[in-house]
């Protein structure tokens, strides 16, 4: 630990500080993006007829499918290294390890909860690819929870859970980064004569 003025700081060094900022930023970005997909984008998509909805969902899914694993692996690697580098069982180390663990939990969360819904929606997109985009009766004989609308709604609910996990991870990592700097109480004394030094 180095002492600078009235603060104790742990000097991480520029490369590690850049990685820390990228880890924090990418985690917060992913949390916001996932929340937006569930809270704002999906309700708008659900207004479309099934064939159009299937195509729109597929386009959104294809654009974002590697984002969550990339953010989870990169940011959790950064946070794990910082936790490892810190003194064992300090609050900062525990917070970074927690943040890393939360990010890594997104991988099994996605595999076990998302993948079955993703596979059904990809099959819907393929089966409805030839249907007219405005055909509102394309799924008239399908059970409500198995329609494209039902599956996209289910997908958005599961995705909201992913946004919450990523958001908690981002807040935990920010807390660890902010907690790293502690203010040192400073006292001011005036001395005279030989006591000035």
GROMACS .gro file of C-alpha atoms in nm:
model
  197
    1UNK     CA    1   0.000   0.000   0.000
    2UNK     CA    2   0.132   0.342  -0.089
    3UNK     CA    3   0.046   0.659   0.098
    4UNK     CA    4  -0.048   0.966  -0.106
    5UNK     CA    5  -0.163   1.275   0.083
    6UNK     CA    6  -0.464   1.205   0.302
    7UNK     CA    7  -0.554   0.875   0.135
    8UNK     CA    8  -0.425   0.524   0.142
    9UNK     CA    9  -0.456   0.371  -0.199
   10UNK     CA   10  -0.369   0.037  -0.344
   11UNK     CA   11  -0.183   0.119  -0.661
   12UNK     CA   12  -0.304  -0.141  -0.911
   13UNK     CA   13  -0.092  -0.018  -1.199
   14UNK     CA   14  -0.222   0.110  -1.530
   15UNK     CA   15  -0.278  -0.222  -1.715
   16UNK     CA   16  -0.472  -0.374  -1.425
   17UNK     CA   17  -0.664  -0.051  -1.368
   18UNK     CA   18  -0.766  -0.049  -1.738
   19UNK     CA   19  -0.877  -0.413  -1.709
   20UNK     CA   20  -1.072  -0.326  -1.393
   21UNK     CA   21  -1.250  -0.037  -1.567
   22UNK     CA   22  -1.328  -0.257  -1.870
   23UNK     CA   23  -1.458  -0.533  -1.641
   24UNK     CA   24  -1.679  -0.293  -1.447
   25UNK     CA   25  -1.803  -0.119  -1.761
   26UNK     CA   26  -1.875  -0.434  -1.959
   27UNK     CA   27  -2.061  -0.593  -1.666
   28UNK     CA   28  -2.275  -0.283  -1.612
   29UNK     CA   29  -2.332  -0.254  -1.989
   30UNK     CA   30  -2.447  -0.615  -2.012
   31UNK     CA   31  -2.680  -0.575  -1.714
   32UNK     CA   32  -2.837  -0.268  -1.875
   33UNK     CA   33  -2.862  -0.432  -2.215
   34UNK     CA   34  -3.025  -0.747  -2.075
   35UNK     CA   35  -3.268  -0.537  -1.869
   36UNK     CA   36  -3.356  -0.330  -2.175
   37UNK     CA   37  -3.415  -0.642  -2.386
   38UNK     CA   38  -3.664  -0.775  -2.129
   39UNK     CA   39  -3.825  -0.452  -2.015
   40UNK     CA   40  -3.840  -0.233  -2.328
   41UNK     CA   41  -3.762  -0.430  -2.644
   42UNK     CA   42  -3.962  -0.748  -2.584
   43UNK     CA   43  -4.293  -0.574  -2.504
   44UNK     CA   44  -4.261  -0.386  -2.833
   45UNK     CA   45  -4.175  -0.706  -3.022
   46UNK     CA   46  -4.476  -0.884  -2.872
   47UNK     CA   47  -4.704  -0.648  -3.067
   48UNK     CA   48  -4.601  -0.820  -3.393
   49UNK     CA   49  -4.772  -1.123  -3.550
   50UNK     CA   50  -4.599  -1.458  -3.483
   51UNK     CA   51  -4.398  -1.487  -3.809
   52UNK     CA   52  -4.259  -1.135  -3.776
   53UNK     CA   53  -4.196  -1.181  -3.403
   54UNK     CA   54  -4.001  -1.503  -3.468
   55UNK     CA   55  -3.778  -1.326  -3.721
   56UNK     CA   56  -3.725  -1.024  -3.498
   57UNK     CA   57  -3.640  -1.238  -3.197
   58UNK     CA   58  -3.397  -1.448  -3.406
   59UNK     CA   59  -3.222  -1.136  -3.534
   60UNK     CA   60  -3.187  -0.997  -3.180
   61UNK     CA   61  -3.073  -1.335  -3.047
   62UNK     CA   62  -2.811  -1.384  -3.320
   63UNK     CA   63  -2.670  -1.036  -3.259
   64UNK     CA   64  -2.632  -1.089  -2.883
   65UNK     CA   65  -2.577  -1.462  -2.828
   66UNK     CA   66  -2.203  -1.435  -2.758
   67UNK     CA   67  -2.224  -1.119  -2.547
   68UNK     CA   68  -2.315  -1.283  -2.214
   69UNK     CA   69  -2.046  -1.554  -2.223
   70UNK     CA   70  -1.781  -1.303  -2.336
   71UNK     CA   71  -1.867  -1.055  -2.059
   72UNK     CA   72  -1.895  -1.331  -1.799
   73UNK     CA   73  -1.559  -1.485  -1.883
   74UNK     CA   74  -1.366  -1.159  -1.930
   75UNK     CA   75  -1.504  -0.971  -1.630
   76UNK     CA   76  -1.496  -1.268  -1.398
   77UNK     CA   77  -1.134  -1.329  -1.498
   78UNK     CA   78  -1.046  -0.968  -1.416
   79UNK     CA   79  -1.236  -0.973  -1.086
   80UNK     CA   80  -1.092  -1.313  -0.989
   81UNK     CA   81  -0.738  -1.192  -1.052
   82UNK     CA   82  -0.793  -0.875  -0.847
   83UNK     CA   83  -0.948  -1.083  -0.565
   84UNK     CA   84  -0.653  -1.324  -0.579
   85UNK     CA   85  -0.403  -1.037  -0.581
   86UNK     CA   86  -0.562  -0.873  -0.277
   87UNK     CA   87  -0.497  -0.989   0.078
   88UNK     CA   88  -0.701  -1.301   0.154
   89UNK     CA   89  -1.036  -1.251   0.324
   90UNK     CA   90  -1.035  -0.873   0.304
   91UNK     CA   91  -1.367  -0.710   0.224
   92UNK     CA   92  -1.239  -0.602  -0.118
   93UNK     CA   93  -1.119  -0.953  -0.199
   94UNK     CA   94  -1.450  -1.107  -0.093
   95UNK     CA   95  -1.650  -0.853  -0.296
   96UNK     CA   96  -1.447  -0.915  -0.612
   97UNK     CA   97  -1.471  -1.294  -0.564
   98UNK     CA   98  -1.847  -1.262  -0.516
   99UNK     CA   99  -1.880  -1.051  -0.829
  100UNK     CA  100  -1.676  -1.304  -1.024
  101UNK     CA  101  -1.885  -1.594  -0.895
  102UNK     CA  102  -2.208  -1.419  -0.989
  103UNK     CA  103  -2.082  -1.361  -1.343
  104UNK     CA  104  -1.973  -1.723  -1.377
  105UNK     CA  105  -2.318  -1.834  -1.257
  106UNK     CA  106  -2.461  -1.677  -1.574
  107UNK     CA  107  -2.314  -1.961  -1.779
  108UNK     CA  108  -2.508  -2.250  -1.616
  109UNK     CA  109  -2.809  -2.019  -1.576
  110UNK     CA  110  -2.807  -1.966  -1.952
  111UNK     CA  111  -2.744  -2.332  -2.035
  112UNK     CA  112  -3.015  -2.477  -1.811
  113UNK     CA  113  -3.283  -2.207  -1.828
  114UNK     CA  114  -3.227  -2.029  -2.158
  115UNK     CA  115  -3.121  -2.307  -2.390
  116UNK     CA  116  -3.452  -2.501  -2.395
  117UNK     CA  117  -3.644  -2.180  -2.473
  118UNK     CA  118  -3.384  -2.068  -2.727
  119UNK     CA  119  -3.408  -2.400  -2.910
  120UNK     CA  120  -3.788  -2.378  -2.926
  121UNK     CA  121  -3.773  -2.020  -3.052
  122UNK     CA  122  -3.511  -2.103  -3.314
  123UNK     CA  123  -3.735  -2.388  -3.435
  124UNK     CA  124  -4.027  -2.141  -3.447
  125UNK     CA  125  -3.820  -1.895  -3.649
  126UNK     CA  126  -3.731  -2.171  -3.893
  127UNK     CA  127  -4.085  -2.310  -3.922
  128UNK     CA  128  -4.241  -1.964  -3.965
  129UNK     CA  129  -3.976  -1.840  -4.209
  130UNK     CA  130  -4.196  -1.912  -4.511
  131UNK     CA  131  -4.518  -1.774  -4.356
  132UNK     CA  132  -4.643  -1.428  -4.442
  133UNK     CA  133  -4.504  -1.174  -4.195
  134UNK     CA  134  -4.853  -1.044  -4.119
  135UNK     CA  135  -5.025  -1.383  -4.081
  136UNK     CA  136  -5.192  -1.347  -3.741
  137UNK     CA  137  -5.340  -1.699  -3.759
  138UNK     CA  138  -5.010  -1.882  -3.819
  139UNK     CA  139  -5.024  -2.042  -3.473
  140UNK     CA  140  -5.400  -2.071  -3.423
  141UNK     CA  141  -5.386  -2.439  -3.316
  142UNK     CA  142  -5.085  -2.409  -3.081
  143UNK     CA  143  -5.116  -2.400  -2.700
  144UNK     CA  144  -5.069  -2.046  -2.568
  145UNK     CA  145  -4.746  -2.116  -2.376
  146UNK     CA  146  -4.594  -2.283  -2.684
  147UNK     CA  147  -4.676  -1.999  -2.924
  148UNK     CA  148  -4.402  -1.766  -3.038
  149UNK     CA  149  -4.553  -1.495  -2.818
  150UNK     CA  150  -4.560  -1.725  -2.513
  151UNK     CA  151  -4.202  -1.839  -2.569
  152UNK     CA  152  -4.068  -1.486  -2.625
  153UNK     CA  153  -4.245  -1.373  -2.308
  154UNK     CA  154  -4.088  -1.665  -2.119
  155UNK     CA  155  -3.749  -1.578  -2.272
  156UNK     CA  156  -3.783  -1.217  -2.153
  157UNK     CA  157  -3.864  -1.330  -1.798
  158UNK     CA  158  -3.560  -1.558  -1.784
  159UNK     CA  159  -3.347  -1.281  -1.937
  160UNK     CA  160  -3.464  -1.041  -1.666
  161UNK     CA  161  -3.314  -1.280  -1.410
  162UNK     CA  162  -2.987  -1.267  -1.601
  163UNK     CA  163  -3.000  -0.886  -1.592
  164UNK     CA  164  -3.053  -0.892  -1.215
  165UNK     CA  165  -2.757  -1.128  -1.159
  166UNK     CA  166  -2.531  -0.915  -1.382
  167UNK     CA  167  -2.654  -0.597  -1.212
  168UNK     CA  168  -2.578  -0.733  -0.865
  169UNK     CA  169  -2.236  -0.840  -0.991
  170UNK     CA  170  -2.168  -0.491  -1.130
  171UNK     CA  171  -2.276  -0.321  -0.806
  172UNK     CA  172  -2.062  -0.561  -0.601
  173UNK     CA  173  -1.756  -0.492  -0.818
  174UNK     CA  174  -1.811  -0.115  -0.801
  175UNK     CA  175  -1.844  -0.143  -0.423
  176UNK     CA  176  -1.512  -0.331  -0.414
  177UNK     CA  177  -1.344  -0.069  -0.635
  178UNK     CA  178  -1.473   0.221  -0.426
  179UNK     CA  179  -1.395   0.046  -0.098
  180UNK     CA  180  -1.033   0.013  -0.205
  181UNK     CA  181  -0.956   0.373  -0.108
  182UNK     CA  182  -0.992   0.463   0.258
  183UNK     CA  183  -0.971   0.815   0.395
  184UNK     CA  184  -0.708   0.856   0.661
  185UNK     CA  185  -0.790   1.098   0.941
  186UNK     CA  186  -0.555   1.391   0.912
  187UNK     CA  187  -0.457   1.619   1.195
  188UNK     CA  188  -0.309   1.960   1.151
  189UNK     CA  189  -0.046   2.086   1.395
  190UNK     CA  190   0.155   2.400   1.389
  191UNK     CA  191   0.497   2.388   1.538
  192UNK     CA  192   0.742   2.658   1.614
  193UNK     CA  193   1.114   2.669   1.644
  194UNK     CA  194   1.282   2.330   1.633
  195UNK     CA  195   0.942   2.156   1.643
  196UNK     CA  196   0.860   2.281   1.291
  197UNK     CA  197   1.039   1.997   1.125
   0.00000   0.00000   0.00000
